[in-house]
PDB file of N, CA and C in Angstrom:
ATOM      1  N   UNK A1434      92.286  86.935 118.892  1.00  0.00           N
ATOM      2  CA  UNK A1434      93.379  87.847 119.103  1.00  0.00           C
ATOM      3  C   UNK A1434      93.418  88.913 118.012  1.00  0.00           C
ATOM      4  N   UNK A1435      92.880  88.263 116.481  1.00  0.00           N
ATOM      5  CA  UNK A1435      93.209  90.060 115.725  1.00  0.00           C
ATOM      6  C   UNK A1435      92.255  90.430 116.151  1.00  0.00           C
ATOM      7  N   UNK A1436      90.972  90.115 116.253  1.00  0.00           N
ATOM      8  CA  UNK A1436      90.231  91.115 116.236  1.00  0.00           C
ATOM      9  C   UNK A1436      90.006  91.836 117.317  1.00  0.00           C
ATOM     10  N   UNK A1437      90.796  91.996 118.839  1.00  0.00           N
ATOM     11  CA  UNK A1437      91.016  92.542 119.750  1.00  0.00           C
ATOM     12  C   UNK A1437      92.199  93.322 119.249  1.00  0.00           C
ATOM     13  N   UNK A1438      93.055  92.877 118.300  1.00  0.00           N
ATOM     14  CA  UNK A1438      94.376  94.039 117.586  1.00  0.00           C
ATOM     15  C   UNK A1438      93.624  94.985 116.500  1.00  0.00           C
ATOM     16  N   UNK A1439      92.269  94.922 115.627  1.00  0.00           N
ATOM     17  CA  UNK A1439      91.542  95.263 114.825  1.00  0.00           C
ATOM     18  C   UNK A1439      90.914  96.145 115.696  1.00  0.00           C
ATOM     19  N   UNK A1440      90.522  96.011 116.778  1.00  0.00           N
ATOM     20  CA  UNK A1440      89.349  96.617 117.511  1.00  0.00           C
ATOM     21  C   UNK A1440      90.927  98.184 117.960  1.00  0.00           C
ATOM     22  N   UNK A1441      91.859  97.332 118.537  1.00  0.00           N
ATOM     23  CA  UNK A1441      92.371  98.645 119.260  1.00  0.00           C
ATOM     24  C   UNK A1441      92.958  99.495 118.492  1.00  0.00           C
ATOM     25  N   UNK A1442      92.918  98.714 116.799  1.00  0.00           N
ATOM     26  CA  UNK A1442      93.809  99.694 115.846  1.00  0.00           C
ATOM     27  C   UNK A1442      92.957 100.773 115.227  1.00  0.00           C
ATOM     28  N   UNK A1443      91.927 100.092 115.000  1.00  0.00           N
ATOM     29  CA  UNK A1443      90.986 101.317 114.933  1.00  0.00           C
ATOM     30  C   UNK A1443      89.935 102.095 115.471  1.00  0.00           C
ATOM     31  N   UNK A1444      90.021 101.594 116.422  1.00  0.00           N
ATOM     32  CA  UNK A1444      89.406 102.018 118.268  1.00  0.00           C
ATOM     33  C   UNK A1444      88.227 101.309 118.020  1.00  0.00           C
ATOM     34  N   UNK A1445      87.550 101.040 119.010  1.00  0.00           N
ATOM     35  CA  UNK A1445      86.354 100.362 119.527  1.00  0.00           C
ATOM     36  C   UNK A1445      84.582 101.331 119.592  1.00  0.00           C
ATOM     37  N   UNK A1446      84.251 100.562 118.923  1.00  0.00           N
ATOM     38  CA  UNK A1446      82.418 101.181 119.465  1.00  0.00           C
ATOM     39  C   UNK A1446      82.096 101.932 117.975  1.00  0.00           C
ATOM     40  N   UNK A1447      81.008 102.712 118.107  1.00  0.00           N
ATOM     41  CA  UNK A1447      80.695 103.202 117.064  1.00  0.00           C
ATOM     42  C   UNK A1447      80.686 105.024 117.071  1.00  0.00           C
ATOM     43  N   UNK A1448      81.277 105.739 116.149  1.00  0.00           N
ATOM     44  CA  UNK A1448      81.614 106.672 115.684  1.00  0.00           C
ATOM     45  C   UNK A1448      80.009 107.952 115.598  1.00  0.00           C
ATOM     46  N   UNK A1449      80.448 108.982 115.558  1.00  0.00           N
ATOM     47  CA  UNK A1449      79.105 109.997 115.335  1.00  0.00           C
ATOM     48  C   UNK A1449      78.098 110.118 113.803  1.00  0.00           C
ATOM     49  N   UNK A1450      79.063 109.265 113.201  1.00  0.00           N
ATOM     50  CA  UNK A1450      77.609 108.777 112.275  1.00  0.00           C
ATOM     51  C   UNK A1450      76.910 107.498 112.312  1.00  0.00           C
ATOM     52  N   UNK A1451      77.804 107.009 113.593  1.00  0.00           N
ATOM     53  CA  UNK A1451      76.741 105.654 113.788  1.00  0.00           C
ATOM     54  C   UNK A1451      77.308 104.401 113.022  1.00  0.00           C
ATOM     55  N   UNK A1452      78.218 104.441 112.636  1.00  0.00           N
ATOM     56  CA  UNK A1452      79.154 103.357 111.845  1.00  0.00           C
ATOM     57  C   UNK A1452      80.461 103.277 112.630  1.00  0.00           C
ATOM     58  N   UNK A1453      80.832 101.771 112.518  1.00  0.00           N
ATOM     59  CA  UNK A1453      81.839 101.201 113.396  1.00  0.00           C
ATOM     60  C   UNK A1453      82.918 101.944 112.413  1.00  0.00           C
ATOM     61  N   UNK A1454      84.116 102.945 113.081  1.00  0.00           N
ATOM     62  CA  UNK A1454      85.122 103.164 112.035  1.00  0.00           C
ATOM     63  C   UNK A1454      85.799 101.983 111.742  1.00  0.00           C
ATOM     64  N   UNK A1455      85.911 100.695 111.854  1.00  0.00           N
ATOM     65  CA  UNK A1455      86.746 100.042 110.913  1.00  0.00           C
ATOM     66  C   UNK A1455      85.884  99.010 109.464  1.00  0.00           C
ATOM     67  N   UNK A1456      84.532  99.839 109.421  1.00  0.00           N
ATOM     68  CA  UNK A1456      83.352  99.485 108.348  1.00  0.00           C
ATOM     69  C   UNK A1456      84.169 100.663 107.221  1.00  0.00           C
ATOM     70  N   UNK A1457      85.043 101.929 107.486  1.00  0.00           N
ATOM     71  CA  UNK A1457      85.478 102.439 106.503  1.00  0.00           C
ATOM     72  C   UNK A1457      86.890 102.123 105.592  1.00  0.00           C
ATOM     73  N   UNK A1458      86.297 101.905 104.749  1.00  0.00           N
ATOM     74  CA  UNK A1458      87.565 101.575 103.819  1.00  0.00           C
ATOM     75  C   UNK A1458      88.727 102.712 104.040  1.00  0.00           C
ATOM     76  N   UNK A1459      90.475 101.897 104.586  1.00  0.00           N
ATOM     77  CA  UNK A1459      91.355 102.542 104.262  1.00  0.00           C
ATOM     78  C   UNK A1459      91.848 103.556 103.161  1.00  0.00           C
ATOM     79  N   UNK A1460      91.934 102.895 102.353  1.00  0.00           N
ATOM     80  CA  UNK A1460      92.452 103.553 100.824  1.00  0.00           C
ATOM     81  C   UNK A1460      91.588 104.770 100.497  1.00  0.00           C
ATOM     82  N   UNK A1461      90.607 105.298 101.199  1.00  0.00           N
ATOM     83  CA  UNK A1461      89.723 106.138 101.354  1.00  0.00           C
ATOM     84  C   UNK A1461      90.347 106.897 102.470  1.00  0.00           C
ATOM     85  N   UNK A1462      91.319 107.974 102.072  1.00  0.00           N
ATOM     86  CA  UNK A1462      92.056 108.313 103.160  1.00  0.00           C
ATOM     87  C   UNK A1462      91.314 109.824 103.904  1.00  0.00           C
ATOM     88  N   UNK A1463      90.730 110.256 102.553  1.00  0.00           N
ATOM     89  CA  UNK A1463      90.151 111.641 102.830  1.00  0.00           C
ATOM     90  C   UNK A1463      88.704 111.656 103.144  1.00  0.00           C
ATOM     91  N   UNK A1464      87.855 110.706 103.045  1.00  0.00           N
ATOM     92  CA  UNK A1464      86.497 109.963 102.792  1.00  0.00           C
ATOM     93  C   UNK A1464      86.326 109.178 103.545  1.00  0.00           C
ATOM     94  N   UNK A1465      84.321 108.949 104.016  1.00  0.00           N
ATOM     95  CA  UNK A1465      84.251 107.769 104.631  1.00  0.00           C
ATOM     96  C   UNK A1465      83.385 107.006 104.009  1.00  0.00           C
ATOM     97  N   UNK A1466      84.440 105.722 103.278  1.00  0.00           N
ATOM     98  CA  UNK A1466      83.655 105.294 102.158  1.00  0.00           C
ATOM     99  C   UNK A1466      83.539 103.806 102.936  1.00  0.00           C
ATOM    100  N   UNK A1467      82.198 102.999 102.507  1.00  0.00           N
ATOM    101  CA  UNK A1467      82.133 101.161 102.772  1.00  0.00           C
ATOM    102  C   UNK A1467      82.432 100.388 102.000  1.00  0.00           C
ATOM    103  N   UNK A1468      82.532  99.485 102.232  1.00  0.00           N
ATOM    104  CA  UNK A1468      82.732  98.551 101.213  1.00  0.00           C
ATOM    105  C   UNK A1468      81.682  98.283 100.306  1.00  0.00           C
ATOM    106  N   UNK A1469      80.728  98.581 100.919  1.00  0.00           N
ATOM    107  CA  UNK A1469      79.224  98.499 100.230  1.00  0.00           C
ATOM    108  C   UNK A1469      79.378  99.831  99.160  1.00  0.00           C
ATOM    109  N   UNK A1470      79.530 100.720  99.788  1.00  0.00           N
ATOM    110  CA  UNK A1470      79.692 102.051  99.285  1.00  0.00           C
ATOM    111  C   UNK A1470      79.957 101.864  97.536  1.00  0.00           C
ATOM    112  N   UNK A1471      81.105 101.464  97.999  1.00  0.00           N
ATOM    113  CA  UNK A1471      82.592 101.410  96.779  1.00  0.00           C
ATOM    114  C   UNK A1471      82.130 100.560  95.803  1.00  0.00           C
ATOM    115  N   UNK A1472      81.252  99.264  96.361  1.00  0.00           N
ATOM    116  CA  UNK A1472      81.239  98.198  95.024  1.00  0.00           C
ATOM    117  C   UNK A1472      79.880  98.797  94.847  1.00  0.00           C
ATOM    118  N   UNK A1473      78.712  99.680  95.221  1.00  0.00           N
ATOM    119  CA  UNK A1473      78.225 100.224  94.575  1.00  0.00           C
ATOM    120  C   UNK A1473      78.585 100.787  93.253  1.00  0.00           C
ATOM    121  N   UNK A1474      78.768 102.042  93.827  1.00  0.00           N
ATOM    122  CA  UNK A1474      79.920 103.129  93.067  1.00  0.00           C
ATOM    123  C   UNK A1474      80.753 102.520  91.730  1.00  0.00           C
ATOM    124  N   UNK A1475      81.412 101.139  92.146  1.00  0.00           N
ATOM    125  CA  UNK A1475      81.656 100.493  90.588  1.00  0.00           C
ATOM    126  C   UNK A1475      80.625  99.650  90.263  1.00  0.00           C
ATOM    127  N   UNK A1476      79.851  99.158  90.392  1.00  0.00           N
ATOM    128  CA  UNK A1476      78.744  98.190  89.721  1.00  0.00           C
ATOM    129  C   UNK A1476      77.635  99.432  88.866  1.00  0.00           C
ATOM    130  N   UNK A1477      77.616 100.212  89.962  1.00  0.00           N
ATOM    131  CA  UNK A1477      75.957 101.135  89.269  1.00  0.00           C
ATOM    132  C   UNK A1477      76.318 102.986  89.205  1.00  0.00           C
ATOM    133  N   UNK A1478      77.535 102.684  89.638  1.00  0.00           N
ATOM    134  CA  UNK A1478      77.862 104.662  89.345  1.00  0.00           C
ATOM    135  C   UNK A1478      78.131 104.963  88.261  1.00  0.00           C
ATOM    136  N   UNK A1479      78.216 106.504  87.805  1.00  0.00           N
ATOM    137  CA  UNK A1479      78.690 106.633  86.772  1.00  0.00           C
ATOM    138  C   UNK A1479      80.181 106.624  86.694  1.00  0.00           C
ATOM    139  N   UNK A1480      80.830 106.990  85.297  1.00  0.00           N
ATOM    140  CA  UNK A1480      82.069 106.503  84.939  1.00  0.00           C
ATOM    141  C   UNK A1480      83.066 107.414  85.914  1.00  0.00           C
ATOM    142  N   UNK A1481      82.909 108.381  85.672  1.00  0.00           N
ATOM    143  CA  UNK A1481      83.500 109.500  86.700  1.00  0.00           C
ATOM    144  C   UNK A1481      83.350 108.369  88.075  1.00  0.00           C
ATOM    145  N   UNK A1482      82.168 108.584  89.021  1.00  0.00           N
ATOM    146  CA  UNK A1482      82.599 107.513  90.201  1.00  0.00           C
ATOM    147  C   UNK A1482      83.385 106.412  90.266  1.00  0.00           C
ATOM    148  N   UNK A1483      83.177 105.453  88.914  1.00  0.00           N
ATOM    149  CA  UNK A1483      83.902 104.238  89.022  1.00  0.00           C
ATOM    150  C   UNK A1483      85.627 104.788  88.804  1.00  0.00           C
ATOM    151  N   UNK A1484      85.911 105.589  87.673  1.00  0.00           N
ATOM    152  CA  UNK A1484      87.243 106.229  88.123  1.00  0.00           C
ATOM    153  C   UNK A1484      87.599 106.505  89.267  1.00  0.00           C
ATOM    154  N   UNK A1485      86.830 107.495  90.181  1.00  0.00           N
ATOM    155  CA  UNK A1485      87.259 107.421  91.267  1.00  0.00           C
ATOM    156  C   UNK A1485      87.696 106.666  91.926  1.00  0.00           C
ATOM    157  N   UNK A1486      86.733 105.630  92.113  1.00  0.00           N
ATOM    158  CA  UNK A1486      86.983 105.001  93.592  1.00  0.00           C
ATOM    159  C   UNK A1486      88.237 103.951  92.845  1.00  0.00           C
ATOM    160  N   UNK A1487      88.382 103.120  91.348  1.00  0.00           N
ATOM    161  CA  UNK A1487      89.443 102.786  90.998  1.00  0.00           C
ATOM    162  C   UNK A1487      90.451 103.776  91.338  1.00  0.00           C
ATOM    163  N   UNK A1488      90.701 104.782  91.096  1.00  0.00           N
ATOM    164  CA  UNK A1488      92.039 105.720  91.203  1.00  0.00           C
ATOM    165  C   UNK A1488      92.317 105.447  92.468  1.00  0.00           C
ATOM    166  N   UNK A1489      91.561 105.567  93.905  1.00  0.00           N
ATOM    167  CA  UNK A1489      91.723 105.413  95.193  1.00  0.00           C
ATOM    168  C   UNK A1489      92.021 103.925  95.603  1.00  0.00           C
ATOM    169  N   UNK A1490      91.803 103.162  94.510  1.00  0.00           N
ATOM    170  CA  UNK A1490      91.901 101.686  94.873  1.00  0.00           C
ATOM    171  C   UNK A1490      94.010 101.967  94.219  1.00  0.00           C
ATOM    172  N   UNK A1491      94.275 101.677  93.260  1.00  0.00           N
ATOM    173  CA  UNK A1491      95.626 102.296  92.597  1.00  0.00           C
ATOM    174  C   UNK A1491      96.030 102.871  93.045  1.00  0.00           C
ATOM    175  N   UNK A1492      96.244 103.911  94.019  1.00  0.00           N
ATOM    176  CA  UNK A1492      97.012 104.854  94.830  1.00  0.00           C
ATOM    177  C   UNK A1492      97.153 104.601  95.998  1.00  0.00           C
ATOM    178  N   UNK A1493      96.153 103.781  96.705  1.00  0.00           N
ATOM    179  CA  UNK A1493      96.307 103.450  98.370  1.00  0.00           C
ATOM    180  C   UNK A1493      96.129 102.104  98.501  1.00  0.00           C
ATOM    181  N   UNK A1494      95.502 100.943  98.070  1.00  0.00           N
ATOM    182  CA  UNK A1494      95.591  99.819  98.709  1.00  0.00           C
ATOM    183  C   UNK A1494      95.942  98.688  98.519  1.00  0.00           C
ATOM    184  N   UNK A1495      95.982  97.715  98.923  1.00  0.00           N
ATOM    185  CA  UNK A1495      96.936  97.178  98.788  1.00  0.00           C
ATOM    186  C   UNK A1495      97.012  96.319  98.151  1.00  0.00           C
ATOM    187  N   UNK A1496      97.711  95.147  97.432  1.00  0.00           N
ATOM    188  CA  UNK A1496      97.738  95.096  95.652  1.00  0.00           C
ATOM    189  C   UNK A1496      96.932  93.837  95.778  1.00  0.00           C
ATOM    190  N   UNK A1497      96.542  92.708  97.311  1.00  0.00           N
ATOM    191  CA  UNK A1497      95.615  92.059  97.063  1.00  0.00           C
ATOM    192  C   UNK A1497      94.408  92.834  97.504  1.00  0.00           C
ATOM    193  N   UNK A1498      94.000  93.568  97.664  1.00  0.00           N
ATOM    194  CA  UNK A1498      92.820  94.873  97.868  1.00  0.00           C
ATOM    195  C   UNK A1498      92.124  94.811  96.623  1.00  0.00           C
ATOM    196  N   UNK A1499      93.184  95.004  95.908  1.00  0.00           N
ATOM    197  CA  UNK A1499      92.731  95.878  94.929  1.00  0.00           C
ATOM    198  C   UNK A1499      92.060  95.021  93.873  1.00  0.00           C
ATOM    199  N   UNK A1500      92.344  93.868  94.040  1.00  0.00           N
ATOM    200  CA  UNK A1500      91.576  92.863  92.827  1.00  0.00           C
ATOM    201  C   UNK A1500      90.807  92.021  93.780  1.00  0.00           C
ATOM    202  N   UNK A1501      90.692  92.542  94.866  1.00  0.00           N
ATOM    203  CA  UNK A1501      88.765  92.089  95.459  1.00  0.00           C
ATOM    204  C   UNK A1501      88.005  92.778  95.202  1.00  0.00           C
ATOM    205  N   UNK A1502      87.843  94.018  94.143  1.00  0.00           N
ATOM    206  CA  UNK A1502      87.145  95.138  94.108  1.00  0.00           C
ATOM    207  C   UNK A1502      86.835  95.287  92.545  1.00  0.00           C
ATOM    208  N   UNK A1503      87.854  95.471  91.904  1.00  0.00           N
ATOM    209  CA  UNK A1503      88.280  95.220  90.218  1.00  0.00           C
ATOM    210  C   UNK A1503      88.834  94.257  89.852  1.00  0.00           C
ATOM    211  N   UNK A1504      88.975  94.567  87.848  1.00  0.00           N
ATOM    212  CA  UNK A1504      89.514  93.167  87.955  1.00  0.00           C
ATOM    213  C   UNK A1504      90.302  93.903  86.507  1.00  0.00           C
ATOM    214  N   UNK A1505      91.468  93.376  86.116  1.00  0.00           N
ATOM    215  CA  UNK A1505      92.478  94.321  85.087  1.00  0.00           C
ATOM    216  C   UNK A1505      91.928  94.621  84.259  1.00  0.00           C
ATOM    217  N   UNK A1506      91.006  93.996  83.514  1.00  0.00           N
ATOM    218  CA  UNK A1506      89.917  94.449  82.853  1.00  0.00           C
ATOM    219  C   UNK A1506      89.391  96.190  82.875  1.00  0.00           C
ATOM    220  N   UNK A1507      88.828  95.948  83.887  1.00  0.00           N
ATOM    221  CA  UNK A1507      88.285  96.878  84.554  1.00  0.00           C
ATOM    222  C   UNK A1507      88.888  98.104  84.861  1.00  0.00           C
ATOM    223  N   UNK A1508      90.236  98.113  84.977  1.00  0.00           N
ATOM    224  CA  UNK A1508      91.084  98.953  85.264  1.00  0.00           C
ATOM    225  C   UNK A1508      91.572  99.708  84.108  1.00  0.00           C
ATOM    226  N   UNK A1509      91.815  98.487  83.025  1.00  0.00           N
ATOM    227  CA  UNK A1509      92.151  98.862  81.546  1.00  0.00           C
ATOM    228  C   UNK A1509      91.404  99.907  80.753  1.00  0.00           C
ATOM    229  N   UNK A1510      89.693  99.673  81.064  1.00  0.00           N
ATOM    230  CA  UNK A1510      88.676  99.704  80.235  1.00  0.00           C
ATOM    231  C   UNK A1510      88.690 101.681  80.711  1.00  0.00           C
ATOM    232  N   UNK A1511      88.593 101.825  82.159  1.00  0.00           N
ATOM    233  CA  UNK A1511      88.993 103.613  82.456  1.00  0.00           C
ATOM    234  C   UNK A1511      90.325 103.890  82.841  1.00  0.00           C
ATOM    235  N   UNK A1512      91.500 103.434  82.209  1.00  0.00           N
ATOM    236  CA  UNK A1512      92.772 103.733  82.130  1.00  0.00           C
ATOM    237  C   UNK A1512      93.305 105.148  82.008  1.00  0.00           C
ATOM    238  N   UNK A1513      92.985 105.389  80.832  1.00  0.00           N
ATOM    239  CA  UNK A1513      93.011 106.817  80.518  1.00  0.00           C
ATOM    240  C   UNK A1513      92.704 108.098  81.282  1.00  0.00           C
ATOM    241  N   UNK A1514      91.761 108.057  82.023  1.00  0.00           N
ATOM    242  CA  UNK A1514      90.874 108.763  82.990  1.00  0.00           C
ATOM    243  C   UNK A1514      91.113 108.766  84.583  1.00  0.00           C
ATOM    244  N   UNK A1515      91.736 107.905  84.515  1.00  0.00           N
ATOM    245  CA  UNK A1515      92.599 107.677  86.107  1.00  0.00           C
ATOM    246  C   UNK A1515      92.911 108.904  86.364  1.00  0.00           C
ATOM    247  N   UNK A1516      92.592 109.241  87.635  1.00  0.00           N
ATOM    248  CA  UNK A1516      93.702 110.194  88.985  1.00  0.00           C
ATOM    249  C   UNK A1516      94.822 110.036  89.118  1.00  0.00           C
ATOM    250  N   UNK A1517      95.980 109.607  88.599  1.00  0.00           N
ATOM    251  CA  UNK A1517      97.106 109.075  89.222  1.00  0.00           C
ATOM    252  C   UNK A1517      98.375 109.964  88.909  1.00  0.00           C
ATOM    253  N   UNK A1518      99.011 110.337  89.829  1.00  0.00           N
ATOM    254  CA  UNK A1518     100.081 110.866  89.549  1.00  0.00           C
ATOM    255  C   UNK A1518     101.035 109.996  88.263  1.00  0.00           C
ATOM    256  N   UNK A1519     102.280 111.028  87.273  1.00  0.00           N
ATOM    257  CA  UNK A1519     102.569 110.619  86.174  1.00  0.00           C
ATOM    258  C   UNK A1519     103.592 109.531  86.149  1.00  0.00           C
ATOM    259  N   UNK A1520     104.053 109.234  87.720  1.00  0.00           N
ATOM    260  CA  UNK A1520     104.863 107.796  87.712  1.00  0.00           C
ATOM    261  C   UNK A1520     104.378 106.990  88.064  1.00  0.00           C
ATOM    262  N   UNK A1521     103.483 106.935  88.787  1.00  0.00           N
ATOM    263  CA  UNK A1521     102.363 105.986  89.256  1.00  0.00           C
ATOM    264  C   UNK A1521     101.476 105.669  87.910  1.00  0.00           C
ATOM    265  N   UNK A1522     101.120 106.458  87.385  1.00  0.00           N
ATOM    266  CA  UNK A1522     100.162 105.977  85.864  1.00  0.00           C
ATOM    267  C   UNK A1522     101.375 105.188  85.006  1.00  0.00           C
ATOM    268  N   UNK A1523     102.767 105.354  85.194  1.00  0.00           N
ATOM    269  CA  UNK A1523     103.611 104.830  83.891  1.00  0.00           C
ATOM    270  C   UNK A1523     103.779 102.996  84.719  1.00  0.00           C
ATOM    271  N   UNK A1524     103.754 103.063  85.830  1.00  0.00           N
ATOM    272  CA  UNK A1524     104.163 102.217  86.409  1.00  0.00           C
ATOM    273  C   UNK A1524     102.889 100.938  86.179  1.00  0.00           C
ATOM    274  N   UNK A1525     102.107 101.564  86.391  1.00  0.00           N
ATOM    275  CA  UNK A1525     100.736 100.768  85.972  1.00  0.00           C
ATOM    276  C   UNK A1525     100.530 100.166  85.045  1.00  0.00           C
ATOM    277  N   UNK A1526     100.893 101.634  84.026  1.00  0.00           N
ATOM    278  CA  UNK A1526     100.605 100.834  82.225  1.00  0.00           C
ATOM    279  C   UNK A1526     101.544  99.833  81.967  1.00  0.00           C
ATOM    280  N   UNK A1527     102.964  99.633  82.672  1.00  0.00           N
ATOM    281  CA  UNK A1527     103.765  98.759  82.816  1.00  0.00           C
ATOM    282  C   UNK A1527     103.332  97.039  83.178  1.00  0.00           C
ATOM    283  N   UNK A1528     102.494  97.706  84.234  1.00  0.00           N
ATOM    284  CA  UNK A1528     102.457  96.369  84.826  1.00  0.00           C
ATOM    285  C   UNK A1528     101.175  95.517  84.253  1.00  0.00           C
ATOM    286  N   UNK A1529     100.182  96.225  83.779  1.00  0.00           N
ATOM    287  CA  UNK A1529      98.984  95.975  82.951  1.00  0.00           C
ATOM    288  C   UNK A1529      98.863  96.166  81.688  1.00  0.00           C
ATOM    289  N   UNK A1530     100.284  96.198  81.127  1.00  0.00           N
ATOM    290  CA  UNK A1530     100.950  95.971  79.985  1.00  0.00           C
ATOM    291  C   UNK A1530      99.803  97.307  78.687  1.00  0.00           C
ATOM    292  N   UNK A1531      99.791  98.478  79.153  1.00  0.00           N
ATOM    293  CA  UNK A1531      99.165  99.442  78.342  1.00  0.00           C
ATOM    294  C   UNK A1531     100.142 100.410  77.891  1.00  0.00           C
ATOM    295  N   UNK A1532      99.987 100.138  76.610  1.00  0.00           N
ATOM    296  CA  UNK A1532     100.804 101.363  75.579  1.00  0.00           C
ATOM    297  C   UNK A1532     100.539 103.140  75.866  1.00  0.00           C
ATOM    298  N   UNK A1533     101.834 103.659  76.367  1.00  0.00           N
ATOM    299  CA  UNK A1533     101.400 104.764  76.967  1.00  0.00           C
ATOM    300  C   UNK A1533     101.166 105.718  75.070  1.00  0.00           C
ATOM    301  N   UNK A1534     100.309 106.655  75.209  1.00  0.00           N
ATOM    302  CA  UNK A1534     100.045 107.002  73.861  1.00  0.00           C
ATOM    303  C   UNK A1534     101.040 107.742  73.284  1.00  0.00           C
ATOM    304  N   UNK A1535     101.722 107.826  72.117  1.00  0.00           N
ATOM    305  CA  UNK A1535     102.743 108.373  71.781  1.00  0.00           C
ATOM    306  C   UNK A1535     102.533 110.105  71.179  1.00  0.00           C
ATOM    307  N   UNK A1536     103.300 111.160  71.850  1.00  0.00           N
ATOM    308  CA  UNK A1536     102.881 112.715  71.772  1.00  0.00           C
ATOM    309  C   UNK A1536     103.182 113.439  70.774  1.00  0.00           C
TER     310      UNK A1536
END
């Protein structure tokens, strides 16, 4: 039964690049990124990529998403460098307990 609710939520068959659209990661709202893609991108990209696709992980998905992908560590280590809008970055350093830098 989900995966007949999976199939109709993100329609059925395969797309004009030849990939099933529900092989694209959500939180990738503007992009058609994989899952393969993404844990590339953090295992072997550069730092700039791994920001990325962390920033897109922090801004769109969803909070058990997001630590199948990273791990707080990880998040900590390009903190600074994040995409994130300035309540969304305070909210973070909150919750991953990071000292916002004093101006």
């Amino acid at each position: 039964m989900a995966d007949r609710y999976t199939q109709y939520m993100n329609g059925s068959g395969k797309n004009r690049e030849g990939a099933n659209r529900s092989e694209y990661l959500y939180f990738f709202p503007d992009q058609k990124v994989t899952a393969e893609e993404a844990r590339h991108m953090l295992r072997q990209g550069t730092s700039d990529r791994r920001a990325w696709v962390i920033s897109h992980l922090l801004r769109y998905a969803q909070w058990d998403d997001i630590w199948t992908y990273v791990s707080r560590d990880e998040v900590k280590e390009v903190f600074p460098v994040l995409d994130l809008p300035e309540n969304l970055r305070l909210a973070w350093a909150r919750m991953l307990k990071i000292e916002a830098p004093v101006a």
